PDB file of C-alpha atoms and ligand atoms in Angstrom:
ATOM      1  CA  MET A   1      21.771  49.830 -32.192  1.00 48.00           C
ATOM      2  CA  THR A   2      21.188  49.015 -28.568  1.00 49.00           C
ATOM      3  CA  PRO A   3      23.774  47.050 -27.018  1.00 49.00           C
ATOM      4  CA  LEU A   4      22.150  43.527 -26.273  1.00 53.00           C
ATOM      5  CA  PHE A   5      22.113  42.516 -22.409  1.00 53.00           C
ATOM      6  CA  ASP A   6      20.449  39.120 -21.404  1.00 53.00           C
ATOM      7  CA  SER A   7      19.080  39.731 -17.719  1.00 54.00           C
ATOM      8  CA  ALA A   8      18.265  35.686 -18.033  1.00 56.00           C
ATOM      9  CA  SER A   9      22.144  35.588 -16.786  1.00 59.00           C
ATOM     10  CA  LEU A  10      21.591  37.318 -13.915  1.00 64.00           C
ATOM     11  CA  PRO A  11      20.086  36.220 -10.792  1.00 71.00           C
ATOM     12  CA  PRO A  12      16.500  37.848 -10.048  1.00 79.00           C
ATOM     13  CA  SER A  13      16.742  40.947  -7.815  1.00 91.00           C
ATOM     14  CA  GLU A  14      14.294  43.039  -6.162  1.00 94.00           C
ATOM     15  CA  GLU A  15      14.345  46.837  -6.359  1.00 96.00           C
ATOM     16  CA  PRO A  16      11.815  48.627  -4.210  1.00 96.00           C
ATOM     17  CA  LEU A  17      10.410  51.502  -5.995  1.00 97.00           C
ATOM     18  CA  GLU A  18       8.386  53.019  -2.938  1.00 97.00           C
ATOM     19  CA  GLU A  19       5.597  52.053  -0.885  1.00 97.00           C
ATOM     20  CA  GLY A  20       3.516  49.434  -2.991  1.00 98.00           C
ATOM     21  CA  ALA A  21       5.750  49.385  -5.965  1.00 98.00           C
ATOM     22  CA  VAL A  22       8.429  47.125  -6.920  1.00 98.00           C
ATOM     23  CA  LEU A  23      10.820  45.979  -9.783  1.00 98.00           C
ATOM     24  CA  LEU A  24      11.490  42.615  -9.858  1.00 98.00           C
ATOM     25  CA  ARG A  25      14.455  42.098 -12.131  1.00 97.00           C
ATOM     26  CA  GLY A  26      14.654  38.959 -14.155  1.00 97.00           C
ATOM     27  CA  PHE A  27      11.641  37.599 -12.526  1.00 98.00           C
ATOM     28  CA  ALA A  28       9.994  36.297 -16.030  1.00 98.00           C
ATOM     29  CA  ALA A  29      13.301  35.586 -17.554  1.00 97.00           C
ATOM     30  CA  ALA A  30      12.506  31.785 -17.813  1.00 97.00           C
ATOM     31  CA  GLU A  31       9.247  32.215 -19.530  1.00 97.00           C
ATOM     32  CA  VAL A  32       9.893  34.936 -22.317  1.00 98.00           C
ATOM     33  CA  GLN A  33       9.665  32.470 -25.032  1.00 98.00           C
ATOM     34  CA  THR A  34       6.757  31.001 -23.982  1.00 98.00           C
ATOM     35  CA  LEU A  35       4.811  34.052 -23.193  1.00 98.00           C
ATOM     36  CA  LEU A  36       5.581  35.649 -26.754  1.00 98.00           C
ATOM     37  CA  GLU A  37       4.112  32.421 -28.254  1.00 98.00           C
ATOM     38  CA  ALA A  38       1.297  33.075 -26.465  1.00 98.00           C
ATOM     39  CA  VAL A  39       1.229  36.754 -27.545  1.00 98.00           C
ATOM     40  CA  SER A  40       1.590  35.433 -31.062  1.00 98.00           C
ATOM     41  CA  GLN A  41      -1.821  33.485 -30.734  1.00 98.00           C
ATOM     42  CA  ILE A  42      -3.583  35.972 -29.359  1.00 98.00           C
ATOM     43  CA  ALA A  43      -2.584  38.333 -32.052  1.00 98.00           C
ATOM     44  CA  MET A  44      -3.439  36.026 -34.812  1.00 98.00           C
ATOM     45  CA  ALA A  45      -7.294  36.142 -33.306  1.00 98.00           C
ATOM     46  CA  ALA A  46      -7.038  39.641 -32.325  1.00 98.00           C
ATOM     47  CA  PRO A  47      -4.516  41.689 -34.515  1.00 98.00           C
ATOM     48  CA  PHE A  48      -2.647  44.617 -32.932  1.00 98.00           C
ATOM     49  CA  ARG A  49      -3.941  48.051 -33.972  1.00 98.00           C
ATOM     50  CA  HIS A  50      -2.966  51.394 -33.618  1.00 98.00           C
ATOM     51  CA  LEU A  51      -5.898  52.895 -31.466  1.00 98.00           C
ATOM     52  CA  VAL A  52      -7.027  56.480 -31.670  1.00 97.00           C
ATOM     53  CA  THR A  53      -7.126  58.594 -28.561  1.00 96.00           C
ATOM     54  CA  PRO A  54     -10.238  60.924 -27.474  1.00 95.00           C
ATOM     55  CA  GLY A  55      -8.276  63.756 -28.677  1.00 96.00           C
ATOM     56  CA  GLY A  56      -8.000  62.116 -32.288  1.00 97.00           C
ATOM     57  CA  TYR A  57      -4.369  61.306 -32.259  1.00 96.00           C
ATOM     58  CA  THR A  58      -2.907  57.915 -33.303  1.00 98.00           C
ATOM     59  CA  MET A  59      -1.094  56.078 -30.543  1.00 98.00           C
ATOM     60  CA  SER A  60       2.521  54.995 -31.616  1.00 98.00           C
ATOM     61  CA  VAL A  61       2.264  51.779 -29.753  1.00 98.00           C
ATOM     62  CA  ALA A  62      -0.171  49.075 -31.121  1.00 98.00           C
ATOM     63  CA  MET A  63      -2.197  47.310 -28.659  1.00 98.00           C
ATOM     64  CA  THR A  64      -4.133  44.045 -28.488  1.00 98.00           C
ATOM     65  CA  ASN A  65      -5.821  42.340 -25.546  1.00 99.00           C
ATOM     66  CA  CYS A  66      -6.644  39.053 -23.797  1.00 98.00           C
ATOM     67  CA  GLY A  67      -9.027  38.369 -21.006  1.00 98.00           C
ATOM     68  CA  ARG A  68     -12.812  39.135 -19.950  1.00 98.00           C
ATOM     69  CA  VAL A  69     -12.354  42.575 -21.062  1.00 98.00           C
ATOM     70  CA  GLY A  70      -9.991  44.689 -23.043  1.00 98.00           C
ATOM     71  CA  TRP A  71      -8.879  48.390 -22.908  1.00 98.00           C
ATOM     72  CA  VAL A  72      -9.791  50.311 -25.547  1.00 98.00           C
ATOM     73  CA  SER A  73      -9.438  53.837 -26.997  1.00 97.00           C
ATOM     74  CA  ASP A  74     -11.241  55.594 -29.591  1.00 96.00           C
ATOM     75  CA  ARG A  75     -12.757  59.249 -30.222  1.00 96.00           C
ATOM     76  CA  GLY A  76     -15.482  58.595 -27.593  1.00 96.00           C
ATOM     77  CA  GLY A  77     -13.000  58.164 -24.531  1.00 96.00           C
ATOM     78  CA  TYR A  78     -11.207  55.204 -23.114  1.00 96.00           C
ATOM     79  CA  ARG A  79     -12.728  52.058 -21.727  1.00 97.00           C
ATOM     80  CA  TYR A  80     -12.612  48.265 -20.969  1.00 98.00           C
ATOM     81  CA  ASP A  81     -14.903  46.170 -23.484  1.00 98.00           C
ATOM     82  CA  PRO A  82     -15.774  42.485 -23.399  1.00 98.00           C
ATOM     83  CA  LEU A  83     -15.879  42.846 -26.887  1.00 98.00           C
ATOM     84  CA  ASN A  84     -13.028  43.486 -29.513  1.00 98.00           C
ATOM     85  CA  PRO A  85     -14.461  46.672 -31.516  1.00 98.00           C
ATOM     86  CA  ALA A  86     -12.636  45.690 -34.548  1.00 98.00           C
ATOM     87  CA  SER A  87     -14.087  42.255 -34.917  1.00 98.00           C
ATOM     88  CA  GLY A  88     -17.266  42.331 -32.667  1.00 98.00           C
ATOM     89  CA  THR A  89     -16.204  39.079 -30.971  1.00 98.00           C
ATOM     90  CA  PRO A  90     -14.972  38.533 -27.393  1.00 98.00           C
ATOM     91  CA  TRP A  91     -11.064  38.912 -26.413  1.00 98.00           C
ATOM     92  CA  PRO A  92      -9.081  35.687 -26.616  1.00 98.00           C
ATOM     93  CA  ALA A  93      -8.804  34.383 -23.295  1.00 98.00           C
ATOM     94  CA  MET A  94      -6.059  34.953 -20.711  1.00 98.00           C
ATOM     95  CA  PRO A  95      -3.763  31.905 -21.081  1.00 98.00           C
ATOM     96  CA  ALA A  96      -3.085  29.804 -17.731  1.00 97.00           C
ATOM     97  CA  ALA A  97       0.711  30.957 -18.075  1.00 97.00           C
ATOM     98  CA  PHE A  98      -0.129  34.694 -18.030  1.00 98.00           C
ATOM     99  CA  LEU A  99      -2.279  34.234 -14.960  1.00 98.00           C
ATOM    100  CA  GLY A 100       0.164  32.164 -13.040  1.00 98.00           C
ATOM    101  CA  LEU A 101       2.656  34.678 -13.679  1.00 98.00           C
ATOM    102  CA  ALA A 102       0.748  37.740 -12.889  1.00 98.00           C
ATOM    103  CA  ALA A 103      -0.327  36.164  -9.610  1.00 98.00           C
ATOM    104  CA  ARG A 104       3.310  35.163  -8.395  1.00 98.00           C
ATOM    105  CA  ALA A 105       4.646  38.741  -9.445  1.00 98.00           C
ATOM    106  CA  ALA A 106       1.842  40.089  -7.298  1.00 98.00           C
ATOM    107  CA  ALA A 107       2.345  38.040  -4.613  1.00 98.00           C
ATOM    108  CA  GLN A 108       6.037  38.623  -4.536  1.00 97.00           C
ATOM    109  CA  ALA A 109       5.339  42.409  -4.373  1.00 97.00           C
ATOM    110  CA  GLY A 110       2.511  41.730  -1.035  1.00 97.00           C
ATOM    111  CA  PHE A 111      -0.499  41.581  -3.380  1.00 98.00           C
ATOM    112  CA  THR A 112      -1.950  37.803  -2.693  1.00 97.00           C
ATOM    113  CA  GLY A 113      -4.974  36.528  -4.452  1.00 97.00           C
ATOM    114  CA  TYR A 114      -4.248  38.802  -7.853  1.00 98.00           C
ATOM    115  CA  ASP A 115      -7.052  37.706 -10.313  1.00 97.00           C
ATOM    116  CA  PRO A 116      -6.583  40.141 -13.136  1.00 98.00           C
ATOM    117  CA  ASP A 117      -9.648  40.615 -15.777  1.00 97.00           C
ATOM    118  CA  ALA A 118      -7.470  41.728 -18.538  1.00 98.00           C
ATOM    119  CA  CYS A 119      -4.335  42.058 -20.052  1.00 98.00           C
ATOM    120  CA  LEU A 120      -3.150  44.705 -22.300  1.00 98.00           C
ATOM    121  CA  ILE A 121      -0.608  43.970 -24.815  1.00 99.00           C
ATOM    122  CA  ASN A 122       1.675  46.708 -26.174  1.00 98.00           C
ATOM    123  CA  ARG A 123       3.874  46.455 -29.127  1.00 98.00           C
ATOM    124  CA  TYR A 124       6.501  48.973 -29.528  1.00 98.00           C
ATOM    125  CA  VAL A 125       8.846  49.443 -32.485  1.00 98.00           C
ATOM    126  CA  ALA A 126      11.835  52.246 -32.725  1.00 98.00           C
ATOM    127  CA  GLY A 127      10.348  55.764 -31.727  1.00 98.00           C
ATOM    128  CA  ALA A 128       6.787  54.033 -30.292  1.00 98.00           C
ATOM    129  CA  LYS A 129       6.347  55.585 -26.852  1.00 98.00           C
ATOM    130  CA  LEU A 130       3.682  56.102 -23.872  1.00 97.00           C
ATOM    131  CA  SER A 131       3.500  59.648 -22.417  1.00 96.00           C
ATOM    132  CA  LEU A 132       3.117  59.971 -18.950  1.00 97.00           C
ATOM    133  CA  HIS A 133      -0.187  58.761 -17.528  1.00 97.00           C
ATOM    134  CA  GLN A 134      -2.233  57.100 -14.448  1.00 97.00           C
ATOM    135  CA  ASP A 135      -4.027  53.789 -15.213  1.00 97.00           C
ATOM    136  CA  ARG A 136      -7.331  54.957 -13.692  1.00 95.00           C
ATOM    137  CA  ASP A 137      -9.993  53.085 -15.991  1.00 95.00           C
ATOM    138  CA  GLU A 138     -10.217  50.486 -13.535  1.00 96.00           C
ATOM    139  CA  ASP A 139     -12.873  50.136 -10.667  1.00 95.00           C
ATOM    140  CA  ASP A 140     -10.402  48.526  -8.731  1.00 95.00           C
ATOM    141  CA  ALA A 141      -8.010  51.122  -6.806  1.00 96.00           C
ATOM    142  CA  TRP A 142      -5.715  48.649  -4.891  1.00 97.00           C
ATOM    143  CA  ALA A 143      -5.080  45.910  -7.024  1.00 98.00           C
ATOM    144  CA  PRO A 144      -1.574  46.222  -8.536  1.00 98.00           C
ATOM    145  CA  ILE A 145      -0.872  46.564 -12.230  1.00 98.00           C
ATOM    146  CA  VAL A 146       1.616  44.071 -13.197  1.00 98.00           C
ATOM    147  CA  SER A 147       3.845  44.982 -16.302  1.00 98.00           C
ATOM    148  CA  VAL A 148       5.876  42.400 -18.192  1.00 99.00           C
ATOM    149  CA  SER A 149       8.620  43.462 -20.476  1.00 98.00           C
ATOM    150  CA  LEU A 150       9.696  41.041 -23.296  1.00 98.00           C
ATOM    151  CA  GLY A 151      12.299  41.947 -26.286  1.00 98.00           C
ATOM    152  CA  LEU A 152      14.228  44.990 -26.576  1.00 98.00           C
ATOM    153  CA  PRO A 153      15.126  46.985 -23.345  1.00 98.00           C
ATOM    154  CA  VAL A 154      13.399  50.406 -22.816  1.00 98.00           C
ATOM    155  CA  VAL A 155      13.739  53.439 -20.395  1.00 98.00           C
ATOM    156  CA  PHE A 156      10.454  53.180 -18.099  1.00 98.00           C
ATOM    157  CA  LEU A 157       9.607  56.434 -16.818  1.00 98.00           C
ATOM    158  CA  TRP A 158       8.322  56.267 -12.993  1.00 98.00           C
ATOM    159  CA  GLY A 159       6.952  59.462 -11.583  1.00 98.00           C
ATOM    160  CA  GLY A 160       4.843  60.546  -8.655  1.00 98.00           C
ATOM    161  CA  LYS A 161       1.181  61.140  -7.716  1.00 97.00           C
ATOM    162  CA  ARG A 162       1.293  64.159  -9.445  1.00 97.00           C
ATOM    163  CA  ARG A 163       2.088  64.703 -13.182  1.00 96.00           C
ATOM    164  CA  ALA A 164       4.396  67.657 -11.953  1.00 96.00           C
ATOM    165  CA  ASP A 165       6.654  65.039  -9.597  1.00 98.00           C
ATOM    166  CA  PRO A 166      10.040  64.468 -10.476  1.00 98.00           C
ATOM    167  CA  VAL A 167      10.644  61.456 -12.817  1.00 98.00           C
ATOM    168  CA  ARG A 168      12.725  58.498 -12.757  1.00 98.00           C
ATOM    169  CA  ARG A 169      14.135  56.531 -15.574  1.00 98.00           C
ATOM    170  CA  LEU A 170      14.302  52.885 -15.083  1.00 98.00           C
ATOM    171  CA  ARG A 171      15.873  50.584 -17.796  1.00 98.00           C
ATOM    172  CA  LEU A 172      13.989  47.516 -18.403  1.00 98.00           C
ATOM    173  CA  GLU A 173      15.231  44.463 -19.916  1.00 98.00           C
ATOM    174  CA  SER A 174      13.218  41.456 -21.179  1.00 98.00           C
ATOM    175  CA  GLY A 175      11.809  39.314 -18.484  1.00 98.00           C
ATOM    176  CA  ASP A 176      11.792  42.386 -15.899  1.00 98.00           C
ATOM    177  CA  VAL A 177       8.342  42.999 -14.343  1.00 98.00           C
ATOM    178  CA  VAL A 178       7.063  46.017 -12.449  1.00 98.00           C
ATOM    179  CA  VAL A 179       4.380  45.570  -9.736  1.00 98.00           C
ATOM    180  CA  TRP A 180       2.627  48.768  -8.177  1.00 98.00           C
ATOM    181  CA  GLY A 181      -0.804  48.698  -6.362  1.00 98.00           C
ATOM    182  CA  GLY A 182      -2.074  50.165  -3.057  1.00 98.00           C
ATOM    183  CA  PRO A 183      -0.475  53.390  -2.000  1.00 98.00           C
ATOM    184  CA  ALA A 184       1.585  53.340  -5.278  1.00 98.00           C
ATOM    185  CA  ARG A 185      -1.494  52.250  -7.521  1.00 98.00           C
ATOM    186  CA  PHE A 186      -1.968  55.787  -9.380  1.00 98.00           C
ATOM    187  CA  VAL A 187       1.612  56.951  -9.674  1.00 98.00           C
ATOM    188  CA  TYR A 188       2.307  58.484 -13.357  1.00 98.00           C
ATOM    189  CA  HIS A 189       4.213  56.354 -15.562  1.00 98.00           C
ATOM    190  CA  GLY A 190       5.150  56.321 -19.243  1.00 98.00           C
ATOM    191  CA  VAL A 191       7.814  54.513 -21.881  1.00 98.00           C
ATOM    192  CA  ALA A 192      10.288  56.874 -23.503  1.00 98.00           C
ATOM    193  CA  PRO A 193      10.973  56.324 -27.036  1.00 98.00           C
ATOM    194  CA  LEU A 194      12.031  52.850 -28.086  1.00 98.00           C
ATOM    195  CA  ARG A 195      15.502  52.700 -29.451  1.00 98.00           C
ATOM    196  CA  ASP A 196      16.460  50.991 -32.435  1.00 97.00           C
ATOM    197  CA  GLY A 197      17.836  47.279 -31.790  1.00 98.00           C
ATOM    198  CA  LEU A 198      17.408  43.717 -32.386  1.00 98.00           C
ATOM    199  CA  HIS A 199      16.724  40.996 -29.895  1.00 98.00           C
ATOM    200  CA  PRO A 200      16.899  37.384 -30.317  1.00 98.00           C
ATOM    201  CA  LEU A 201      13.314  36.652 -29.750  1.00 98.00           C
ATOM    202  CA  THR A 202      11.306  39.872 -30.941  1.00 98.00           C
ATOM    203  CA  GLY A 203      13.488  41.364 -33.809  1.00 98.00           C
ATOM    204  CA  ALA A 204      13.140  45.053 -33.795  1.00 98.00           C
ATOM    205  CA  MET A 205      10.009  45.041 -30.964  1.00 98.00           C
ATOM    206  CA  ARG A 206       9.534  45.366 -27.477  1.00 98.00           C
ATOM    207  CA  ILE A 207       6.214  43.781 -26.195  1.00 98.00           C
ATOM    208  CA  ASN A 208       4.617  44.694 -22.705  1.00 98.00           C
ATOM    209  CA  LEU A 209       1.956  42.887 -21.002  1.00 98.00           C
ATOM    210  CA  THR A 210       0.132  44.773 -18.175  1.00 98.00           C
ATOM    211  CA  PHE A 211      -2.296  42.946 -16.057  1.00 98.00           C
ATOM    212  CA  ARG A 212      -5.235  44.785 -14.496  1.00 98.00           C
ATOM    213  CA  LYS A 213      -7.927  44.090 -12.111  1.00 98.00           C
ATOM    214  CA  VAL A 214     -10.953  45.968 -13.585  1.00 97.00           C
ATOM    215  CA  PHE A 215     -13.862  45.329 -11.579  1.00 96.00           C
TER     216      PHE A 215
HETATM  217  C1  SIN B 301       1.583  51.115 -19.425  1.00 75.50           C
HETATM  218  O1  SIN B 301       1.675  51.954 -18.967  1.00 75.50           O
HETATM  219  O2  SIN B 301       0.100  50.548 -19.763  1.00 75.50           O
HETATM  220  C2  SIN B 301       2.157  49.995 -20.150  1.00 75.50           C
HETATM  221  C3  SIN B 301       3.809  50.149 -19.887  1.00 75.50           C
HETATM  222  C4  SIN B 301       4.542  49.511 -20.827  1.00 75.50           C
HETATM  223  O3  SIN B 301       4.456  49.059 -21.909  1.00 75.50           O
HETATM  224  O4  SIN B 301       5.662  49.247 -19.977  1.00 75.50           O
HETATM  225 FE1  FE2 B 302      -0.032  52.806 -17.783  1.00 75.50          FE
END
């Protein structure tokens, strides 16, 4: 079991990762419960699914989306789609609480006027992971990715602009926010396999919100 650690008990702090990238520890700590309730509502309308990669591999992370478009993967490739392929209907709207948090976090990192089109919602259970990758399916190559961690802690992998660059291991707690854009927009990143644990709000899971400016 992963020992529990409550980042809500610590004052928020800023940890620069490199130019254009910052880890805002505890930035969303006061909003975790509200955000999780909104995730439950979204998942009722657009249930989490394990998507298949273009290579035919089923992802260990389960995903859903809210916003004008949602990120999807299938045998045909990766794309942003205005419709949920599972239902043929639009994705749930982005809740005001999501937009507000994303814009405040982006501004804190130096990116003002952030207006994301999409929020990918990832759900991890023990063993689920995300291999090192760049987020490059968005037309906007400057606006930041804003990533919000909820529930169980995890090790976030922070690499460089080339896949072979050294990788830092950053422990992310519930309420931590990572923002990367501008010169750091195409840094390789990923998530190490989630360890067993129990969080008072998410049980055996970690939920991550990643906001993207697609158009
Ligand atoms: C992502 O890279 O899209 C998600 C990262 C995370 O779950 O922390
Ligand atoms: Fe990513």
